[in-house]
Tab-separated table of C-alpha atoms and ligand atoms in Angstrom:
chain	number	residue	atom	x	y	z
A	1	UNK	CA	-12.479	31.103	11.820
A	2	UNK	CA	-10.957	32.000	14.953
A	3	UNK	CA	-12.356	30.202	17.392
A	4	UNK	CA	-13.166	26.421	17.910
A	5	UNK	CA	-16.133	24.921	17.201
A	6	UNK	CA	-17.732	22.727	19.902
A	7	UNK	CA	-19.936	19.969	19.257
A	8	UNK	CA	-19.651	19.885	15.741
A	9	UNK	CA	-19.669	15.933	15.533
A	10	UNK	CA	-23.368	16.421	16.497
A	11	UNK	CA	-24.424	17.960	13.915
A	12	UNK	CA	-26.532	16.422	10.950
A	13	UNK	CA	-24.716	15.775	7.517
A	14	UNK	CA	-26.634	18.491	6.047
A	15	UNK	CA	-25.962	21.015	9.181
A	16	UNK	CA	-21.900	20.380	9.034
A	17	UNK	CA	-22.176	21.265	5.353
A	18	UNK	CA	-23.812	24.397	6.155
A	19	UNK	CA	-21.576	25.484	8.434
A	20	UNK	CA	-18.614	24.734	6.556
A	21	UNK	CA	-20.020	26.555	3.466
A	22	UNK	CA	-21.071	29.353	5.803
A	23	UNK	CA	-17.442	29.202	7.266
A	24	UNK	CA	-15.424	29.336	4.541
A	25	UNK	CA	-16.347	30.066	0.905
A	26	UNK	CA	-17.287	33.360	-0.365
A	27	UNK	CA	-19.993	31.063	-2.464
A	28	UNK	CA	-21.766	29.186	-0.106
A	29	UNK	CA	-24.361	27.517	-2.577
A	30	UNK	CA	-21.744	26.582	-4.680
A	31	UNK	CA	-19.716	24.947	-2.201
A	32	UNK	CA	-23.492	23.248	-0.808
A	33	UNK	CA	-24.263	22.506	-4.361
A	34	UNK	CA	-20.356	20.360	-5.442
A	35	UNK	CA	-20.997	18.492	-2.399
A	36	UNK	CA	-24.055	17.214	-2.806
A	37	UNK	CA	-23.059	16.825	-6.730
A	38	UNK	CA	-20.857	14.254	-5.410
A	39	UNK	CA	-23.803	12.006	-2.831
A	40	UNK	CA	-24.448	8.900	-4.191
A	41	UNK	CA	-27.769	8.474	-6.030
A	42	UNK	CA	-28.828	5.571	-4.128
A	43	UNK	CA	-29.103	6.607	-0.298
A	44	UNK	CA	-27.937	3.235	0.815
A	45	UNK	CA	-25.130	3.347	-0.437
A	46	UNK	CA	-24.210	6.757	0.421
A	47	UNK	CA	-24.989	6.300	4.500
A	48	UNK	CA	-22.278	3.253	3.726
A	49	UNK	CA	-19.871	5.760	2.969
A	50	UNK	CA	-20.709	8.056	5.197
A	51	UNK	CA	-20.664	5.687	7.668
A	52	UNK	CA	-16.480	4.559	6.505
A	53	UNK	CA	-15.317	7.553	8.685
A	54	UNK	CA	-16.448	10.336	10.973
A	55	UNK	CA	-18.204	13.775	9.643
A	56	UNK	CA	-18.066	12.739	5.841
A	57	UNK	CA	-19.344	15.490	4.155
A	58	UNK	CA	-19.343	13.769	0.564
A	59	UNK	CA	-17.311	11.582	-1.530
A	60	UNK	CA	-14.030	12.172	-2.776
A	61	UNK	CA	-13.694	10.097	-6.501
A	62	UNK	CA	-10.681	8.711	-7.686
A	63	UNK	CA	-10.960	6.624	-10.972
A	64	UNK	CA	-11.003	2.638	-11.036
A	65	UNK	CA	-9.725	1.194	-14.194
A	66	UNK	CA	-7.898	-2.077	-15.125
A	67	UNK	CA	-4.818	-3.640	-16.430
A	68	UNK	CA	-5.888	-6.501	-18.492
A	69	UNK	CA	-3.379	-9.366	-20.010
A	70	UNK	CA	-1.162	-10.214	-16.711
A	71	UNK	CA	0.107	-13.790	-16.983
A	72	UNK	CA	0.898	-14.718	-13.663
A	73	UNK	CA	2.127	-18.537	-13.169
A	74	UNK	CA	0.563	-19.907	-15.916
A	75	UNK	CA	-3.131	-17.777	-16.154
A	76	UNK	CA	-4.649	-14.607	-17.387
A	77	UNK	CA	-6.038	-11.697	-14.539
A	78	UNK	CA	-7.339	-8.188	-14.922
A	79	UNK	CA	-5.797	-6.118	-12.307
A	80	UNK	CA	-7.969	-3.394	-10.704
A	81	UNK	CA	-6.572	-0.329	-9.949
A	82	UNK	CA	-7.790	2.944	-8.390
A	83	UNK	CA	-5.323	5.476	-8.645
A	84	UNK	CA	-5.497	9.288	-9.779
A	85	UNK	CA	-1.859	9.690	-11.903
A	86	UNK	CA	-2.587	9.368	-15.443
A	87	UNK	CA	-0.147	6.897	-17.419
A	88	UNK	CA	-0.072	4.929	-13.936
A	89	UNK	CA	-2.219	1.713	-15.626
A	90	UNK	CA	-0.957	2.483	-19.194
A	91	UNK	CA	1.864	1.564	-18.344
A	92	UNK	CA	0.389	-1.463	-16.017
A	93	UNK	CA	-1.065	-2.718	-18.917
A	94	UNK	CA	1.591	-2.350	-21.561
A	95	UNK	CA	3.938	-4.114	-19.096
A	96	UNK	CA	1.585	-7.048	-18.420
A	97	UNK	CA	0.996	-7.223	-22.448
A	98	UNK	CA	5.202	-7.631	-22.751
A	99	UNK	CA	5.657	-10.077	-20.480
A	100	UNK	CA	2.200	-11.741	-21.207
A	101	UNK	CA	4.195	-12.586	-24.758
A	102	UNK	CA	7.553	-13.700	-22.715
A	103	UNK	CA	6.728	-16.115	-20.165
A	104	UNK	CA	4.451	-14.150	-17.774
A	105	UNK	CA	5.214	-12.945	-14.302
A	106	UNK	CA	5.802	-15.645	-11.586
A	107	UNK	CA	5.346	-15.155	-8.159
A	108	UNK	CA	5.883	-17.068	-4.599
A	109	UNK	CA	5.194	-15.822	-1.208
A	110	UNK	CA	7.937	-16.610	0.599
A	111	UNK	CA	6.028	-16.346	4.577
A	112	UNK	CA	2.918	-14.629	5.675
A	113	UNK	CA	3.927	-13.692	9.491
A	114	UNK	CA	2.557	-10.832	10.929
A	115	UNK	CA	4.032	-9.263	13.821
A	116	UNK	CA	2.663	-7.191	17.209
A	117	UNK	CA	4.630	-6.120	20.559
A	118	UNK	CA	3.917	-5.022	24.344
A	119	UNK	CA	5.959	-2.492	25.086
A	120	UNK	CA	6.284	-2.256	29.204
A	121	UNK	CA	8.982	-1.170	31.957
A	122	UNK	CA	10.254	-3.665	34.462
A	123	UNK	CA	12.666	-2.678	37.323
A	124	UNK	CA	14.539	-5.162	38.249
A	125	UNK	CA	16.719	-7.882	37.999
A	126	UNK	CA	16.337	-9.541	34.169
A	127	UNK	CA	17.356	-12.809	35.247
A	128	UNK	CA	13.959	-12.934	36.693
A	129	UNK	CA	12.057	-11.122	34.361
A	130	UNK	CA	13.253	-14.363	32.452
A	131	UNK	CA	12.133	-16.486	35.002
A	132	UNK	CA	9.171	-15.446	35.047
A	133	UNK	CA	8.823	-14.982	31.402
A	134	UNK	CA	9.210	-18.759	31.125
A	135	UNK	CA	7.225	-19.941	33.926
A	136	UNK	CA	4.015	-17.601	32.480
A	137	UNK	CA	4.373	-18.034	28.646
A	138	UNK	CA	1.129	-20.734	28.742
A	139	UNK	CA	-0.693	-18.572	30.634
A	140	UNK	CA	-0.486	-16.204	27.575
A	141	UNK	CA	-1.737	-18.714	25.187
A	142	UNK	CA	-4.300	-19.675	27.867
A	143	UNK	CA	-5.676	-16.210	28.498
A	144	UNK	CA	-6.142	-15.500	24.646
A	145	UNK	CA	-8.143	-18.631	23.221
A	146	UNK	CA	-11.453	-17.216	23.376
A	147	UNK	CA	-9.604	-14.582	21.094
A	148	UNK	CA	-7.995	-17.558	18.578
A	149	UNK	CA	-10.616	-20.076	18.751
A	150	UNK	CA	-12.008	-19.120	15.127
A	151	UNK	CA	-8.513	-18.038	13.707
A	152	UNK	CA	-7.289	-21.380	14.870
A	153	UNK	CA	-10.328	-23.112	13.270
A	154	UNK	CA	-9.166	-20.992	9.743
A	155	UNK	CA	-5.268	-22.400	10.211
A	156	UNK	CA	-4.148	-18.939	12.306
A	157	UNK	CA	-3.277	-17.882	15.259
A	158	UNK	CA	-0.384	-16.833	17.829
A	159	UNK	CA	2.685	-18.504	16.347
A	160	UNK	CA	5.362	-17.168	19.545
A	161	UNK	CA	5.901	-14.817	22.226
A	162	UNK	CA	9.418	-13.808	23.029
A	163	UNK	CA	10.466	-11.453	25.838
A	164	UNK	CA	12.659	-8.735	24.248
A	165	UNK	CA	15.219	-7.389	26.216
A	166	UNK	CA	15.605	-3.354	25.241
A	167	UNK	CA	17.448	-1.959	27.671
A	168	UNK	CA	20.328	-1.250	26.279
A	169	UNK	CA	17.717	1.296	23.821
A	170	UNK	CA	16.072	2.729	26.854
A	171	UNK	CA	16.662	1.827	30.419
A	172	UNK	CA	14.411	-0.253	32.022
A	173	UNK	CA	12.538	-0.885	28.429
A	174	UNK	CA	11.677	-4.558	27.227
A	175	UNK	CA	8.948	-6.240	24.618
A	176	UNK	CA	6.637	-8.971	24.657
A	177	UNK	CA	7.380	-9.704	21.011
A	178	UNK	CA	4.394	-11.908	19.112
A	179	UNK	CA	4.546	-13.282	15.875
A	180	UNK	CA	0.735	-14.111	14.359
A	181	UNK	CA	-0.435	-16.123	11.060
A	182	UNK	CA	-3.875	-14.526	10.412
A	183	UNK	CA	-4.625	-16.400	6.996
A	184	UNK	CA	-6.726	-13.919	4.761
A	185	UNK	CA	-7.467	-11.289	7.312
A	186	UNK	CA	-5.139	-8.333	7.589
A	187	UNK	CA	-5.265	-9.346	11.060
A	188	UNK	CA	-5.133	-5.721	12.961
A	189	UNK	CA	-7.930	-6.023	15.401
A	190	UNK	CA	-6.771	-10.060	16.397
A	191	UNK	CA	-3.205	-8.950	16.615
A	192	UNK	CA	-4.303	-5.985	18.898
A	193	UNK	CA	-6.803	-7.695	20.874
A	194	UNK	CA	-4.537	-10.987	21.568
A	195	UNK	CA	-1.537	-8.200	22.723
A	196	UNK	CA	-4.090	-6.215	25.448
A	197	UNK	CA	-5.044	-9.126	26.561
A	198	UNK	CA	-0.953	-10.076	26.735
A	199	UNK	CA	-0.786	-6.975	28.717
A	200	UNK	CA	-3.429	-7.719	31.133
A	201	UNK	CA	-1.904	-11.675	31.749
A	202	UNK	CA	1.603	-9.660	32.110
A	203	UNK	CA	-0.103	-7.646	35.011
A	204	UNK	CA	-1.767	-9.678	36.949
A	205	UNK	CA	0.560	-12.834	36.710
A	206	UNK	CA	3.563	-10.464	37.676
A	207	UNK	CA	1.830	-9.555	40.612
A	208	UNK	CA	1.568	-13.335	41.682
A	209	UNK	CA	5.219	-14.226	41.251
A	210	UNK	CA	6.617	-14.435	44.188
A	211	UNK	CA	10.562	-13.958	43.402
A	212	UNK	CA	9.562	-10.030	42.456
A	213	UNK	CA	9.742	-7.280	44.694
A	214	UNK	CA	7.368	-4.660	45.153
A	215	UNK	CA	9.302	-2.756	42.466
A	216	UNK	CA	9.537	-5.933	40.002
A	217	UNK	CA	5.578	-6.383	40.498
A	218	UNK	CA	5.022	-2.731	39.312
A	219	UNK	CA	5.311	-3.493	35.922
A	220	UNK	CA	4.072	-0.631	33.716
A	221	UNK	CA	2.795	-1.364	30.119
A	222	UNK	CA	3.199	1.470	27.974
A	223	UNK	CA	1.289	0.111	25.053
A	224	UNK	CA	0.397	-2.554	22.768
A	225	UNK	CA	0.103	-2.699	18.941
A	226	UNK	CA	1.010	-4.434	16.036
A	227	UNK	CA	3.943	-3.808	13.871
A	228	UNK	CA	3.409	-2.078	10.504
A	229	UNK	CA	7.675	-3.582	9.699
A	230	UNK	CA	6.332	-7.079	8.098
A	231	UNK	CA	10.060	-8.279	7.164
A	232	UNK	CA	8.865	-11.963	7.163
A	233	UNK	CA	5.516	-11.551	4.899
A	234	UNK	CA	6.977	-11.394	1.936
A	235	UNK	CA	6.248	-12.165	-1.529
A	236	UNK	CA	8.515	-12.340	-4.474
A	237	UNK	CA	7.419	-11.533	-8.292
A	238	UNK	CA	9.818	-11.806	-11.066
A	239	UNK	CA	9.976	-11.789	-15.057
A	240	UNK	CA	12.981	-13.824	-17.041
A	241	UNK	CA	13.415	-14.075	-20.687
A	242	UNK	CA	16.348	-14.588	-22.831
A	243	UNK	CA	18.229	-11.080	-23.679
A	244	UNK	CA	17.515	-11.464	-27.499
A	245	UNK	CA	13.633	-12.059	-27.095
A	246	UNK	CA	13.734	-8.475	-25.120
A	247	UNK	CA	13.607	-7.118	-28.951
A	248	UNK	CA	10.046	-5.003	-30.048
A	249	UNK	CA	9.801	-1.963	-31.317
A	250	UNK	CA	10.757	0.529	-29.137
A	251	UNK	CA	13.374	-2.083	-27.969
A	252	UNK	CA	15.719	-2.249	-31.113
A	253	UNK	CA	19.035	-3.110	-29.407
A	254	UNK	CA	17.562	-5.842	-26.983
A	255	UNK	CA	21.388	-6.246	-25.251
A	256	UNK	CA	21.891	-2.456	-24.860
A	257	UNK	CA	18.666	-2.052	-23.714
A	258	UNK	CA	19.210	-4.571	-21.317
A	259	UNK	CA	22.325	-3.467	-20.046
A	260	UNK	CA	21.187	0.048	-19.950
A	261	UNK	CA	18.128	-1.302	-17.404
A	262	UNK	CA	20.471	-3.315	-14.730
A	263	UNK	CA	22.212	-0.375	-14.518
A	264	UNK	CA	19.448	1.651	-13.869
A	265	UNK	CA	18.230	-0.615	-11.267
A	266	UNK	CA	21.922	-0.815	-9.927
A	267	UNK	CA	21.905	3.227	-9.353
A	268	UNK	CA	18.721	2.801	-7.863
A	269	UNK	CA	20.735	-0.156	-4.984
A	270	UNK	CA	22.991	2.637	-4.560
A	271	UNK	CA	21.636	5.745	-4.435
A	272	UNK	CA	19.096	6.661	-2.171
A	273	UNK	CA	17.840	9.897	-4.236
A	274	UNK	CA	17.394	7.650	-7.140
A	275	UNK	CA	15.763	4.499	-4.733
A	276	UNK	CA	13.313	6.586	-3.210
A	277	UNK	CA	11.829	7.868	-7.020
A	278	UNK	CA	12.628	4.417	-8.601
A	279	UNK	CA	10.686	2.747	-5.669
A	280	UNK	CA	8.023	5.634	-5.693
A	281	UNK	CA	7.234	4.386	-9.113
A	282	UNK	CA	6.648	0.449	-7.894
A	283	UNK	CA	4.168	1.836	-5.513
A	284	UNK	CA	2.808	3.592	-7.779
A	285	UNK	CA	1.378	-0.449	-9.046
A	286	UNK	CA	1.478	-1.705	-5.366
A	287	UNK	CA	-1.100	0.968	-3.484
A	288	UNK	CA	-3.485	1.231	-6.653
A	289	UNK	CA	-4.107	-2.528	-6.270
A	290	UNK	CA	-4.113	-1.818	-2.316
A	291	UNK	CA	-6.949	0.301	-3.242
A	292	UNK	CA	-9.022	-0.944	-5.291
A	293	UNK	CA	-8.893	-4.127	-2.767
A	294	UNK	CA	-9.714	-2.275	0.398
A	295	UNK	CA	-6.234	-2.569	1.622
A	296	UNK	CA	-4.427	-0.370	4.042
A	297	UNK	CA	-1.967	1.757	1.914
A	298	UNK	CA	-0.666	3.933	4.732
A	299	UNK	CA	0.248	0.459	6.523
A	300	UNK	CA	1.868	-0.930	3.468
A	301	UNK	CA	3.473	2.258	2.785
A	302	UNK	CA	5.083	1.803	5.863
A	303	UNK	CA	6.208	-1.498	6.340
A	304	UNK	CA	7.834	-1.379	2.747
A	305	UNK	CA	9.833	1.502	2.917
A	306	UNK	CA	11.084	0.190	6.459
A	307	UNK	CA	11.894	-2.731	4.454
A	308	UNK	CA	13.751	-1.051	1.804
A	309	UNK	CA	15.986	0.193	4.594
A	310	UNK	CA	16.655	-2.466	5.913
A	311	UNK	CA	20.777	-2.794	5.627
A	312	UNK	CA	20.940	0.933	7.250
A	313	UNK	CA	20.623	3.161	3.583
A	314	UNK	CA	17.198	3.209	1.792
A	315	UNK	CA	17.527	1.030	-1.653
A	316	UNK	CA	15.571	-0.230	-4.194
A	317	UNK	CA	12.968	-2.819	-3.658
A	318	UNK	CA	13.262	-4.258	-7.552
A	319	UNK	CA	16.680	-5.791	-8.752
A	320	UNK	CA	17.580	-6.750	-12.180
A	321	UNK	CA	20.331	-9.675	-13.663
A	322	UNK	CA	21.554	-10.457	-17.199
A	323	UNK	CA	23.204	-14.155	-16.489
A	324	UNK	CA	24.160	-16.778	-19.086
A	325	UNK	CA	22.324	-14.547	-21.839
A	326	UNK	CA	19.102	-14.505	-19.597
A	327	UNK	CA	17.530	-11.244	-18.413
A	328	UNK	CA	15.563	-11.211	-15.094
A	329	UNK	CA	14.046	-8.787	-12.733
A	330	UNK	CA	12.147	-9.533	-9.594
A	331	UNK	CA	11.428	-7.542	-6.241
A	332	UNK	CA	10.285	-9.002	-2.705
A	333	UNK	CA	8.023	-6.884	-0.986
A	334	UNK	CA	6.098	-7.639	2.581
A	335	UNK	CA	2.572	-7.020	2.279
A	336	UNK	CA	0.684	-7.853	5.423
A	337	UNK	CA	-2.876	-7.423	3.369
A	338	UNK	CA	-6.512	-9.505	3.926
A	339	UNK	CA	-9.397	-10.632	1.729
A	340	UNK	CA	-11.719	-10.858	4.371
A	341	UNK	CA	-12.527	-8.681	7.388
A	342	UNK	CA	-12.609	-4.745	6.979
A	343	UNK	CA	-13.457	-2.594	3.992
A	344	UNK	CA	-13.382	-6.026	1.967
A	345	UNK	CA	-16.720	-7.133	3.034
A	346	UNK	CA	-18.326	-3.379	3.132
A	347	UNK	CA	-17.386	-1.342	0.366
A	348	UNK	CA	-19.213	-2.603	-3.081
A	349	UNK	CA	-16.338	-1.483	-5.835
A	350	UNK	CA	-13.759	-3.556	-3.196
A	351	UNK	CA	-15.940	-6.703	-3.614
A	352	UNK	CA	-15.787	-5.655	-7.268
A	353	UNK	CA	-12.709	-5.520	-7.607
A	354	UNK	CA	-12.099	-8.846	-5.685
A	355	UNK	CA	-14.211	-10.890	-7.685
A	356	UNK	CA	-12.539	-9.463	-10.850
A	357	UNK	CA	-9.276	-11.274	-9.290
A	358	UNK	CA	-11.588	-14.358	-8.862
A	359	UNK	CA	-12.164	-13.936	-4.711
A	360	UNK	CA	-8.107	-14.175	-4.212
A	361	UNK	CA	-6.499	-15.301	-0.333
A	362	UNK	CA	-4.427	-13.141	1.143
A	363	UNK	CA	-1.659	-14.671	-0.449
A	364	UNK	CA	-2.775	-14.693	-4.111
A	365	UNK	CA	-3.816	-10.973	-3.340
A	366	UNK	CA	0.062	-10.583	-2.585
A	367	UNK	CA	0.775	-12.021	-5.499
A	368	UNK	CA	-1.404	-9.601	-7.559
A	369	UNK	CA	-0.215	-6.980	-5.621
A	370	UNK	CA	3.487	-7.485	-6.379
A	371	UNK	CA	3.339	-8.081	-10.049
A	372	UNK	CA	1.517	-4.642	-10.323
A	373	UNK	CA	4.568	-3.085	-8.533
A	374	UNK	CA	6.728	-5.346	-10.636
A	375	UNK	CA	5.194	-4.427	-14.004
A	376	UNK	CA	4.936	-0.697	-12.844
A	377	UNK	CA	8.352	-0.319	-12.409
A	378	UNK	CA	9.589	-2.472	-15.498
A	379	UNK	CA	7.316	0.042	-17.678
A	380	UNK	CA	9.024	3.078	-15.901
A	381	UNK	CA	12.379	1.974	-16.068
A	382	UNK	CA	11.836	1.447	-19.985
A	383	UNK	CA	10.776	4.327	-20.884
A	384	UNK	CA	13.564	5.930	-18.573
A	385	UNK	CA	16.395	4.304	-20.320
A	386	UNK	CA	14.795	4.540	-24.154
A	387	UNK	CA	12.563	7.526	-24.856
A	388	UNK	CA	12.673	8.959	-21.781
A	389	UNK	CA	9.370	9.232	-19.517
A	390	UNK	CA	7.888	12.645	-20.815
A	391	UNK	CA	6.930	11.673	-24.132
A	392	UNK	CA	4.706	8.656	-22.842
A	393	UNK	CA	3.392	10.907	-19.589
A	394	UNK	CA	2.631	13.513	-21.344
A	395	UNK	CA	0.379	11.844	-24.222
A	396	UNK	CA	-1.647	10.016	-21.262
A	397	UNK	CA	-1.822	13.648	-19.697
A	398	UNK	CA	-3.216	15.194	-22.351
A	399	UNK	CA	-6.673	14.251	-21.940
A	400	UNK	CA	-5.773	16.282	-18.145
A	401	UNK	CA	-5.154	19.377	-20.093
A	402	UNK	CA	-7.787	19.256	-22.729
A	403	UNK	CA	-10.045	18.987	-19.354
A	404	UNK	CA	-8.048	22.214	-18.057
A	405	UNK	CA	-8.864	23.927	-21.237
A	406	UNK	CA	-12.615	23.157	-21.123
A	407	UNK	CA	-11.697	21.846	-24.608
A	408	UNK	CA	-14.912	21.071	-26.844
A	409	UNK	CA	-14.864	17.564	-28.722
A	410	UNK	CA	-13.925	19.061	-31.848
A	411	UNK	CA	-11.042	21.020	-30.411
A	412	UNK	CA	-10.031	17.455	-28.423
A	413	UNK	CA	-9.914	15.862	-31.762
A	414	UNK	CA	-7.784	18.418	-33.498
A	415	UNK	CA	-5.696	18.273	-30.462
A	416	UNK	CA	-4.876	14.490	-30.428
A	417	UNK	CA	-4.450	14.917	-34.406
A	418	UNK	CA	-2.027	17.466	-34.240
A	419	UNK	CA	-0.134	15.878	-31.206
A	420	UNK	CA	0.289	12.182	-32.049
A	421	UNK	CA	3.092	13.463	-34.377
A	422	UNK	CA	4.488	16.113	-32.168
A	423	UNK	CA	5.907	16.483	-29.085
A	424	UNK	CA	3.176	17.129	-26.006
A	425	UNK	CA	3.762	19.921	-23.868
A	426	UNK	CA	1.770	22.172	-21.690
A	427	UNK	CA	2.306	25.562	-23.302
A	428	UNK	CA	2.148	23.847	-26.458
A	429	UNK	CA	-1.453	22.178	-26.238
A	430	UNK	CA	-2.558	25.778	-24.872
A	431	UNK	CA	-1.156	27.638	-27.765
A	432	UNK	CA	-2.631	25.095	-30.087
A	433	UNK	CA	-5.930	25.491	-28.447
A	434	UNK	CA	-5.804	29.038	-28.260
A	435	UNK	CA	-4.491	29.105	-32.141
A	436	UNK	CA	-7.531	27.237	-32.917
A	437	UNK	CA	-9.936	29.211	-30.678
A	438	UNK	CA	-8.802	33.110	-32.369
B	501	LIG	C1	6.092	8.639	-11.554
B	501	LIG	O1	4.883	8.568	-10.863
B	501	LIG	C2	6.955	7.438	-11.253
B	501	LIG	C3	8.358	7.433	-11.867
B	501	LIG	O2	9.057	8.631	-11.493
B	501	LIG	C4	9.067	6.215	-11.362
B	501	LIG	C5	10.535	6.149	-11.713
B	501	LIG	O3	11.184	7.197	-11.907
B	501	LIG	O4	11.044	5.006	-11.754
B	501	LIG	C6	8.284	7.444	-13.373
């Protein structure tokens, strides 16, 4: 295609998957006929989906299992997860059955503040930017409670504004900075309403003070949004146990092992390369939870790798202790996430998934949230420092390659025969198959 297409938001479902097909596969009633493999049955639900974004074409499946066995503070859950990487809630699992056996996982969120900035130019003499600053900071408040009325009425709401003085970033720059409590909503379209409406108070009342000059009065807002960076919405999940009761089977020296893992997670403080995998592997826990909850990954993608870089070099999120004979690991993470509001109320598997947690808060969703990254990264880090990670990867894969291989069931079951005693590899399973195929 070499020229744009004009209008093509316009057109029906059916006539953008036409075109498309038409466009750009040599098989057009192929292409027609995956898509529409891929509608929902039931029309209702599909014009939901349809309806999530803009020119949906189909649906794109990833898988939703669960991680049964997670004793967090004292009681059972079945985590939900929807993730695509096989061995991703294998692992999950196995972790939650270690630990279930140990103590559990226990978890605290330490705060729950949410954070969103005005960012505007001002001319002029700070001292009465200040001034003014303190002599308008009601109005603020004033000018927003039609906005907070009904978060106030849940126990939310503005919490502070602070004028930010950035000039010494870019000249001339400075930040109405508001903090927020939104209780079980994520919060976005509060925290962005309440800050163009901050915007529109910082207008007008700057144009009625009369210490500005012209130039002062010309303030010009460049934009407002909330902040992804959630430093102070934070929760903490951590697993102790004495180093001795470490010992199962694939754990035979429980110290060494032990020792072995702190110093994995200590490379991982250290070493950015390392932090970035090591970390890669607790969100592998953290966004399938996300997920399956209706939670903004990309946001909380963001705000915790911000937060891992937080002293200047990128480091790991999880650290680990062996003190007084006592293992422990834990890792704080901020999670700005809701239970209410959004996808949570619209998409069916989401308020699936939440009732499977028993209809969590925000803050219990945290909770979940962070023991999945927790136990995701405890299960990596063991098999990194034992066995290694291929041998467990690849088992879970297989089923990936038999799928490859358009393997039959009799082949599959030769397949996992022949492999549970050997070492899985890619070439291998497809000379097996082939072996068995001549
Ligand atoms: C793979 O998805 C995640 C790991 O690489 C994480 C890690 O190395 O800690 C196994």
């Amino acid at each position: 295609m070499n020229q744009p297409f004009s209008g093509f938001s316009k057109l029906s479902k059916e006539e953008k998957i036409n075109w498309i097909a038409e466009a750009y596969f040599s098989t057009p009633e192929q292409a027609v006929s995956l898509l529409k493999k891929y509608w929902n049955s039931d029309p209702k639900i599909q014009k939901l989906h349809d309806e999530f974004i803009e020119n949906t074409i189909t649906n794109f499946y990833i898988p939703l299992g669960v991680a049964p066995n997670f004793l967090i503070n004292g009681k059972y859950s079945t985590i939900p997860m929807a993730i695509e990487e096989s061995s991703v809630v294998a692992a999950a699992s196995k972790a939650a059955k270690f630990w279930s056996t140990r103590g559990g996982f226990k978890t605290t969120v330490i705060n729950t503040e949410k954070i969103g900035q005005v960012h505007f130019i001002y001319q002029g003499d700070v001292s009465k930017l200040e001034l003014f600053f303190a002599q308008t900071k009601s109005k603020f408040f004033a000018d927003t409670e039609n906005i907070t009325t009904n978060m106030q009425k849940r126990g939310g709401g503005i919490l502070d504004i602070e004028l930010r003085d950035k000039t010494n970033l870019i000249d001339n720059y400075y930040q109405l900075h508001a903090t927020f409590e939104t209780k079980d909503s994520m919060g976005a379209n509060f925290i962005n309403s309440c800050l163009e409406q901050f915007a529109n108070t910082l207008k007008r009342e700057s144009q009625n003070f009369e210490l500005f000059s012209e130039t002062e009065k010309d303030i010009q807002v460049i934009m407002s949004i909330l902040s992804n960076y959630v430093p102070n919405c934070i929760v903490r999940a951590e697993v102790s146990c004495p180093v001795d009761e470490l010992e199962e089977k694939h754990i035979q020296n429980p110290h060494d092992f032990a020792e072995r893992f702190v110093q994995a997670v200590q490379i991982a403080e250290v070493e950015p390369y390392r932090a970035v995998t090591h970390n890669k592997g607790i969100m592998n826990g953290i966004d399938a939870v996300i997920i399956a909850t209706g939670n903004d990954f990309r946001a909380v993608e963001a705000g915790v790798h911000a937060y891992a870089a937080r002293s200047g070099q990128y480091s790991s999120l999880s650290h680990a202790k062996i003190e007084n004979g006592i293992f422990s690991f834990w890792l704080e993470v901020p999670l700005a996430l809701g239970t209410v509001g959004g996808l949570t109320s619209l998409h069916p598997l989401v308020k699936l998934s939440l009732e499977m947690l028993e209809n969590p808060s925000a803050g219990e969703l945290m909770q979940f949230v962070a023991v999945a990254g927790l136990a995701q990264n405890f299960a990596a880090l063991r098999s990194l420092t034992t066995s290694g990670i291929q041998e467990g990867h690849m088992k879970m894969h297989l089923n990936n390659m038999l799928n490859q291989l358009e393997a039959t069931d009799d082949e599959s079951l030769q397949v996992r025969k022949h492999f549970k005693h050997h070492v899985v590899s890619h070439s291998g399973v497809v000379n097996f198959v082939e072996n068995l195929r001549k």
